[in-house]
PDB file of C-alpha atoms in Angstrom:
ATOM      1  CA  UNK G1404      61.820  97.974 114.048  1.00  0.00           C
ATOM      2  CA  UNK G1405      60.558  97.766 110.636  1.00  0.00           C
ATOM      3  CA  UNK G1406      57.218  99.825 109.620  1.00  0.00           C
ATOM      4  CA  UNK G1407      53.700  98.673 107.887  1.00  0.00           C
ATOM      5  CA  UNK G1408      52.121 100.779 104.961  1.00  0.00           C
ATOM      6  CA  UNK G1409      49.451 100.367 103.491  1.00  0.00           C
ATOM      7  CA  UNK G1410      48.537 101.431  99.341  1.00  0.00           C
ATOM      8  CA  UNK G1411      45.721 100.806  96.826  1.00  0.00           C
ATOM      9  CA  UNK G1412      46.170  99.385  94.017  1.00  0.00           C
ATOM     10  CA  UNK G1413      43.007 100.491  91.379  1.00  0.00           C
ATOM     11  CA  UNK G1414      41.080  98.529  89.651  1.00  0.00           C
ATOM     12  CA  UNK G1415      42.739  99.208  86.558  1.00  0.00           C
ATOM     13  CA  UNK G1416      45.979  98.174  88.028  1.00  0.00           C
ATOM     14  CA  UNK G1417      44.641  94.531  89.084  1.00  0.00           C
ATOM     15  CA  UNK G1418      42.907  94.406  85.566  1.00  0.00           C
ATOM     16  CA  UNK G1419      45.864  94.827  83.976  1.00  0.00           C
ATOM     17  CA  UNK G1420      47.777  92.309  86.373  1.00  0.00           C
ATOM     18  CA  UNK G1421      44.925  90.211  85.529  1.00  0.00           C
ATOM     19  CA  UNK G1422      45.585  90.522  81.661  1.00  0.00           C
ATOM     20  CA  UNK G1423      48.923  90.352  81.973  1.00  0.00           C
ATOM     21  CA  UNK G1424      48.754  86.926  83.665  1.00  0.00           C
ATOM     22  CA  UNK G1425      50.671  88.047  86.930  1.00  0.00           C
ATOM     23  CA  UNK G1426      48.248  86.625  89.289  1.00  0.00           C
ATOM     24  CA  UNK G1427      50.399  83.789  91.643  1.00  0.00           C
ATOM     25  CA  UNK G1428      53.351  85.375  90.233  1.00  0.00           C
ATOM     26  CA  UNK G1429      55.557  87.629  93.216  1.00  0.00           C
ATOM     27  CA  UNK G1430      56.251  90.750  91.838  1.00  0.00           C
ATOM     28  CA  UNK G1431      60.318  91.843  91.996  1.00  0.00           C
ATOM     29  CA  UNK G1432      59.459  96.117  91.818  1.00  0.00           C
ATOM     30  CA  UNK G1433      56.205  98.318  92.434  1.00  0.00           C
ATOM     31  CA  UNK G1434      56.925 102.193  91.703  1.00  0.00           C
ATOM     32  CA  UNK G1435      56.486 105.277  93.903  1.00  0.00           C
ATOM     33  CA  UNK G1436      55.935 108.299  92.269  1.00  0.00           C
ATOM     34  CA  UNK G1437      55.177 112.251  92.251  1.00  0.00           C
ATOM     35  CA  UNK G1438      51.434 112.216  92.250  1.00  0.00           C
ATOM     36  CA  UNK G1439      48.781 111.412  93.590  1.00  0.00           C
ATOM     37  CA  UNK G1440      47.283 108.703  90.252  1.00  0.00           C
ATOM     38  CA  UNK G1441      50.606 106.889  91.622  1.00  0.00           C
ATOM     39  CA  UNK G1442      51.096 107.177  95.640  1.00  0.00           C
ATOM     40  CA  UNK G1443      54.886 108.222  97.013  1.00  0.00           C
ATOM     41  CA  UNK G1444      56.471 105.743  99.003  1.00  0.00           C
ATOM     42  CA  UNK G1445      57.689 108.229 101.456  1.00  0.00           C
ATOM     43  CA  UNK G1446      58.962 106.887 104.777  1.00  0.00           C
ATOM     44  CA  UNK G1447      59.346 103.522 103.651  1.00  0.00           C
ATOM     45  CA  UNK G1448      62.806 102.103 104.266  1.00  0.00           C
ATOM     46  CA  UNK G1449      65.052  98.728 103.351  1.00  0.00           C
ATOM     47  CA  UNK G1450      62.681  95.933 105.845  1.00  0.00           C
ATOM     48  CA  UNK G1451      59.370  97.241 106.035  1.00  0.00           C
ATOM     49  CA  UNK G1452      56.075  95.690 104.984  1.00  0.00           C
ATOM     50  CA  UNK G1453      53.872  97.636 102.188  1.00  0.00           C
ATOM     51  CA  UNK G1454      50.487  96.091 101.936  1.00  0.00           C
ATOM     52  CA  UNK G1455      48.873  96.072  98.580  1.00  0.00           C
ATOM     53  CA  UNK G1456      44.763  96.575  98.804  1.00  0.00           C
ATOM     54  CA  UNK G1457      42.016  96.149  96.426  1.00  0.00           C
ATOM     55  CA  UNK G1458      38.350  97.253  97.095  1.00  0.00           C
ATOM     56  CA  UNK G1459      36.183  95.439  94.838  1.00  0.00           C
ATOM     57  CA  UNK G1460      32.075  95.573  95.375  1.00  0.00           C
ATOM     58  CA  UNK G1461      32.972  96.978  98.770  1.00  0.00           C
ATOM     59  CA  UNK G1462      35.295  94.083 100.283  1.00  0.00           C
ATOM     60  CA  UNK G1463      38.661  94.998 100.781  1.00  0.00           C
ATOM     61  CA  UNK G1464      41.495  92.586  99.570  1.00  0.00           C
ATOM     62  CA  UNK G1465      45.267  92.226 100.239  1.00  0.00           C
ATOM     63  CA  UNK G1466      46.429  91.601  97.238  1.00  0.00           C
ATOM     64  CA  UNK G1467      49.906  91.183  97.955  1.00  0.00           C
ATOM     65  CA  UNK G1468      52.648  91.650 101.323  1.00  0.00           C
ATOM     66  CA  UNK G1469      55.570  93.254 100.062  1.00  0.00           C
ATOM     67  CA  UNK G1470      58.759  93.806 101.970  1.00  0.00           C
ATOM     68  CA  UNK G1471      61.261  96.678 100.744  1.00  0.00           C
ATOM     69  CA  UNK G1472      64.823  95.584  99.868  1.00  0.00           C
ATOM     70  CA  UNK G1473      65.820  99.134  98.252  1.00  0.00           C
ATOM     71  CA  UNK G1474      64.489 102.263  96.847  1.00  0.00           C
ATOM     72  CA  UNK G1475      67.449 102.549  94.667  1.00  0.00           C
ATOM     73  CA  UNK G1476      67.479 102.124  90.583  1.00  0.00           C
ATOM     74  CA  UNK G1477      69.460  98.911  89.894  1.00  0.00           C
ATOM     75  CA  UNK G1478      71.137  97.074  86.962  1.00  0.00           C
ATOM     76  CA  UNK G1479      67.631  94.805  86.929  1.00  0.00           C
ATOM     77  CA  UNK G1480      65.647  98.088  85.953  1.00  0.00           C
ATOM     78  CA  UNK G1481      67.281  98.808  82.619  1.00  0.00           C
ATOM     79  CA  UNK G1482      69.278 102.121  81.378  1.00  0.00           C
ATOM     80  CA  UNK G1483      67.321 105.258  82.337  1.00  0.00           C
ATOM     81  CA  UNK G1484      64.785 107.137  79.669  1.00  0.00           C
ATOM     82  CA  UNK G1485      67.061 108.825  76.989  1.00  0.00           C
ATOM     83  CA  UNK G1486      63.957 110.067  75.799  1.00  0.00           C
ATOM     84  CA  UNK G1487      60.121 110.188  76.349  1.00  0.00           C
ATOM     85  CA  UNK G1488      59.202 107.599  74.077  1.00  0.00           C
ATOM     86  CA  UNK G1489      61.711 105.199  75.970  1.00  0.00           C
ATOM     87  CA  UNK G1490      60.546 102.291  78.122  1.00  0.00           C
ATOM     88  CA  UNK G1491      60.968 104.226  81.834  1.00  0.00           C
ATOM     89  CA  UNK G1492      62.130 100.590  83.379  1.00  0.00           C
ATOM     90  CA  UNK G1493      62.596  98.233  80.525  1.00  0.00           C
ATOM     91  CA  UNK G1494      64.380  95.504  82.908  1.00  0.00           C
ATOM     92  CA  UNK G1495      60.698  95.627  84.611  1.00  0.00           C
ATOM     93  CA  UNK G1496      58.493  95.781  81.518  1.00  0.00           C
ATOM     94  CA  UNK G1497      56.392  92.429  83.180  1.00  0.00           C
ATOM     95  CA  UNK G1498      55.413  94.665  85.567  1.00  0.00           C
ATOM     96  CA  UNK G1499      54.375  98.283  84.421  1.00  0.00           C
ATOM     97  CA  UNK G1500      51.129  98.117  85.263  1.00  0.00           C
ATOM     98  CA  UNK G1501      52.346  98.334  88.839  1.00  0.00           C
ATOM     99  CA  UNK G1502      53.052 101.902  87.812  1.00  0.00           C
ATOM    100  CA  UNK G1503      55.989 102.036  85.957  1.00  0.00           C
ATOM    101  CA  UNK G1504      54.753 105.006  83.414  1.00  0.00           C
ATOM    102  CA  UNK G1505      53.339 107.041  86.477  1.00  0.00           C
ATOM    103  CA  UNK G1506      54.085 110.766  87.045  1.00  0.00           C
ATOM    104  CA  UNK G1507      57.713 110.685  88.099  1.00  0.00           C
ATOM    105  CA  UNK G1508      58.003 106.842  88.624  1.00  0.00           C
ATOM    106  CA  UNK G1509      60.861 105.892  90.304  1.00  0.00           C
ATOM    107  CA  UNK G1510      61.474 101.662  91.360  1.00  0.00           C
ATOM    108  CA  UNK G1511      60.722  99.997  94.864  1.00  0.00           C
ATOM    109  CA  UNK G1512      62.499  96.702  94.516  1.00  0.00           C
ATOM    110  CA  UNK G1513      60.438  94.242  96.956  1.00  0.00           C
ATOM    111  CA  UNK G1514      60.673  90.962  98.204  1.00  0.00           C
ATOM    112  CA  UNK G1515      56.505  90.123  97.686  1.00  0.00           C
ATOM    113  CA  UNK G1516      54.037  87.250  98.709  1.00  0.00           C
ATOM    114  CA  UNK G1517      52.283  86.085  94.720  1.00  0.00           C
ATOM    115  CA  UNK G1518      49.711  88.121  93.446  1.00  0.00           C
ATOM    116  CA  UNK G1519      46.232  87.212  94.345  1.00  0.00           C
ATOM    117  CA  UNK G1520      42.447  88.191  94.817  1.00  0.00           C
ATOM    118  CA  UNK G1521      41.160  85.862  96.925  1.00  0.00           C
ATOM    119  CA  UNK G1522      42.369  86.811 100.389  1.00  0.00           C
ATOM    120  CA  UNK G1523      39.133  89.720 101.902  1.00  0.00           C
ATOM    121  CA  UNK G1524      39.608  91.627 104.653  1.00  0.00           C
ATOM    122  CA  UNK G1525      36.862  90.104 107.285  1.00  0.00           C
ATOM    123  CA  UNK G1526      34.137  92.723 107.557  1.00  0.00           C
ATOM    124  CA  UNK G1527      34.702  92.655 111.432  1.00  0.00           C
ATOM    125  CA  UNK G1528      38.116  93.766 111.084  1.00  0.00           C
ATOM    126  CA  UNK G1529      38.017  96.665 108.961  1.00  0.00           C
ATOM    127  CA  UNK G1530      36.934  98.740 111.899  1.00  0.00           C
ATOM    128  CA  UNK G1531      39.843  97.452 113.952  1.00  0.00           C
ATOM    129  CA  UNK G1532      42.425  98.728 111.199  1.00  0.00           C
ATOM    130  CA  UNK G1533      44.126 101.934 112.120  1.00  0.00           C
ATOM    131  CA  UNK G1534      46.473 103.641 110.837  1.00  0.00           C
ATOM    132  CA  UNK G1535      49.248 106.613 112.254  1.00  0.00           C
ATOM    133  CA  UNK G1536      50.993 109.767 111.192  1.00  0.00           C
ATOM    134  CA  UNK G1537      54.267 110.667 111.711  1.00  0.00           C
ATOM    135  CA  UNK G1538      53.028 112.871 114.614  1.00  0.00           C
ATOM    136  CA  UNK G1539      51.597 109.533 116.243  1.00  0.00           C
ATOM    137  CA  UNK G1540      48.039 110.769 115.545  1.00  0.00           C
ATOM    138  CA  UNK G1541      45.372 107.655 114.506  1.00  0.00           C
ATOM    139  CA  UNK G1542      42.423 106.952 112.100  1.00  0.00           C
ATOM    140  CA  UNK G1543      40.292 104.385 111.399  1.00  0.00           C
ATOM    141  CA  UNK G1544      38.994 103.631 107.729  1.00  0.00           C
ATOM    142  CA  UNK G1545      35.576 105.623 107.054  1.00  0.00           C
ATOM    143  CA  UNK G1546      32.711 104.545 105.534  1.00  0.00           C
ATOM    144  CA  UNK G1547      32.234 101.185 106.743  1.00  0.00           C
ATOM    145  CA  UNK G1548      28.578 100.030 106.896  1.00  0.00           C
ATOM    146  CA  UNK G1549      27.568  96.420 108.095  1.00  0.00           C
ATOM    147  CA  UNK G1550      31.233  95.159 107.586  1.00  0.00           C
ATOM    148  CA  UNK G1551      31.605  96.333 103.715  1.00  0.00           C
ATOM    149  CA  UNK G1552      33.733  99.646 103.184  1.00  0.00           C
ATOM    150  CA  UNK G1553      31.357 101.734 100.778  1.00  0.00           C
ATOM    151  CA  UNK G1554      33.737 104.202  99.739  1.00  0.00           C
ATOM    152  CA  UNK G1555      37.465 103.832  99.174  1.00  0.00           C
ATOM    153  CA  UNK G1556      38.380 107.306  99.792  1.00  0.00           C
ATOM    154  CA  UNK G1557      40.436 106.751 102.951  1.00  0.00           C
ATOM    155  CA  UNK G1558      42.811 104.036 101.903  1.00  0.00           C
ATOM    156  CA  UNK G1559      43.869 106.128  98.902  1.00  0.00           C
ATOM    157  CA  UNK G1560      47.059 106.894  99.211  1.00  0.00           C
ATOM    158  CA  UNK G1561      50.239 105.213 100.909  1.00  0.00           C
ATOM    159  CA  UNK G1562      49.867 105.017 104.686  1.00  0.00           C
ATOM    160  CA  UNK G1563      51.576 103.761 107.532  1.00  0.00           C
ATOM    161  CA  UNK G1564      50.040 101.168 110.087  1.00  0.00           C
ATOM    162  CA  UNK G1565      49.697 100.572 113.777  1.00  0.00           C
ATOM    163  CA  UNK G1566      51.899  97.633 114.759  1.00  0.00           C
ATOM    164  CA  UNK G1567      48.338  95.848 115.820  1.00  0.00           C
ATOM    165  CA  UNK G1568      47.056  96.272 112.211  1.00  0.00           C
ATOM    166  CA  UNK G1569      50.377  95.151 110.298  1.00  0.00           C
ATOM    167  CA  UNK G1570      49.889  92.358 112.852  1.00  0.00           C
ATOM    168  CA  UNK G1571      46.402  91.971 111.889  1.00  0.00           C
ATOM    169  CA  UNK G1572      47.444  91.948 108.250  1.00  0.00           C
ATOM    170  CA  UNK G1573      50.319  89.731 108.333  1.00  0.00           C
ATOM    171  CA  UNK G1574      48.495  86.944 110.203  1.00  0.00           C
ATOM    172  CA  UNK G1575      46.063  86.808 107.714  1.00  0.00           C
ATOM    173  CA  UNK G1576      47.868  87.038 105.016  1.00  0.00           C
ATOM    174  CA  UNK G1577      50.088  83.912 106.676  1.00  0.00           C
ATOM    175  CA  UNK G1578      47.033  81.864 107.049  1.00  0.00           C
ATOM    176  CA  UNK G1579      46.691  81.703 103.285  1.00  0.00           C
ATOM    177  CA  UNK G1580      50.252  81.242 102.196  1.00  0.00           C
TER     178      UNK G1580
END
């Protein structure tokens, strides 16, 4: 059975997706990396859901459902860096801001639902969202007051979900597709 992640994207990240005109566009890669300005996909597999979040003013958004097809660099990425000053992923240049120049990037091809900012996180489900370790333990976000997450510090990072909360997710991310 497939898993459910979760990761942040900042708001320089949807700025630039912004800027770059990417919004209703579905994006092809997103990039794990070795630190933590860029989070590591680690556990995610061929078939499992990533959720892509943006807090903005204290709402939480998905900005995008992605599904992993491979972790492996392909022909669509480009040749590897011969040097620093090389594009890291030049097949994939539409999409850097996704992380492409981040701390030991490495390309998450993904089968994604378009880009877009318009789909919050009800305030009366944000408590309901939990989220488990590979020892099974749970948490629930932090800092949620009247409905609004104040502080973001708890979804930073790449996590996995609870099968109720990737439900959760994916039914409302259905009802706007």
């Amino acid at each position: 059975m497939p898993d459910a992640f979760t990761v942040l994207w900042t708001h320089d990240t949807c700025r630039a997706l912004r800027k770059a005109g990417r919004v209703g566009e579905r994006p092809p890669v997103a990039y794990s990396g070795v630190h933590q300005s860029l989070p590591t996909w680690s556990g995610a597999r061929a078939g499992d859901q990533v959720y892509a979040l943006h807090v903005n003013r204290c709402e939480v958004f998905v900005v995008s459902r992605m599904r992993v097809i491979d972790t492996d660099r392909g022909d669509c990425c480009g040749p590897a860096q011969a040097t620093w000053q090389d594009p890291p992923f030049p097949g994939h240049d539409d999409w850097w801001m996704l992380g492409a120049g981040g701390c030991g990037a490495s390309a998450v091809h993904v089968d994604a639902t378009p880009v877009r900012f318009d789909t919050p996180i009800p305030g009366d489900l944000l408590p309901a969202l939990t989220w488990r370790n590979a020892r099974g333990k749970t948490r629930n976000l932090k800092y949620i007051v009247d409905g609004r997450l104040e502080r973001s510090v708890s979804l930073q990072g790449f996590y996995r979900l609870t099968s109720e909360s990737a439900d959760t997710l994916d039914g409302l991310v259905d009802s706007v597709q």
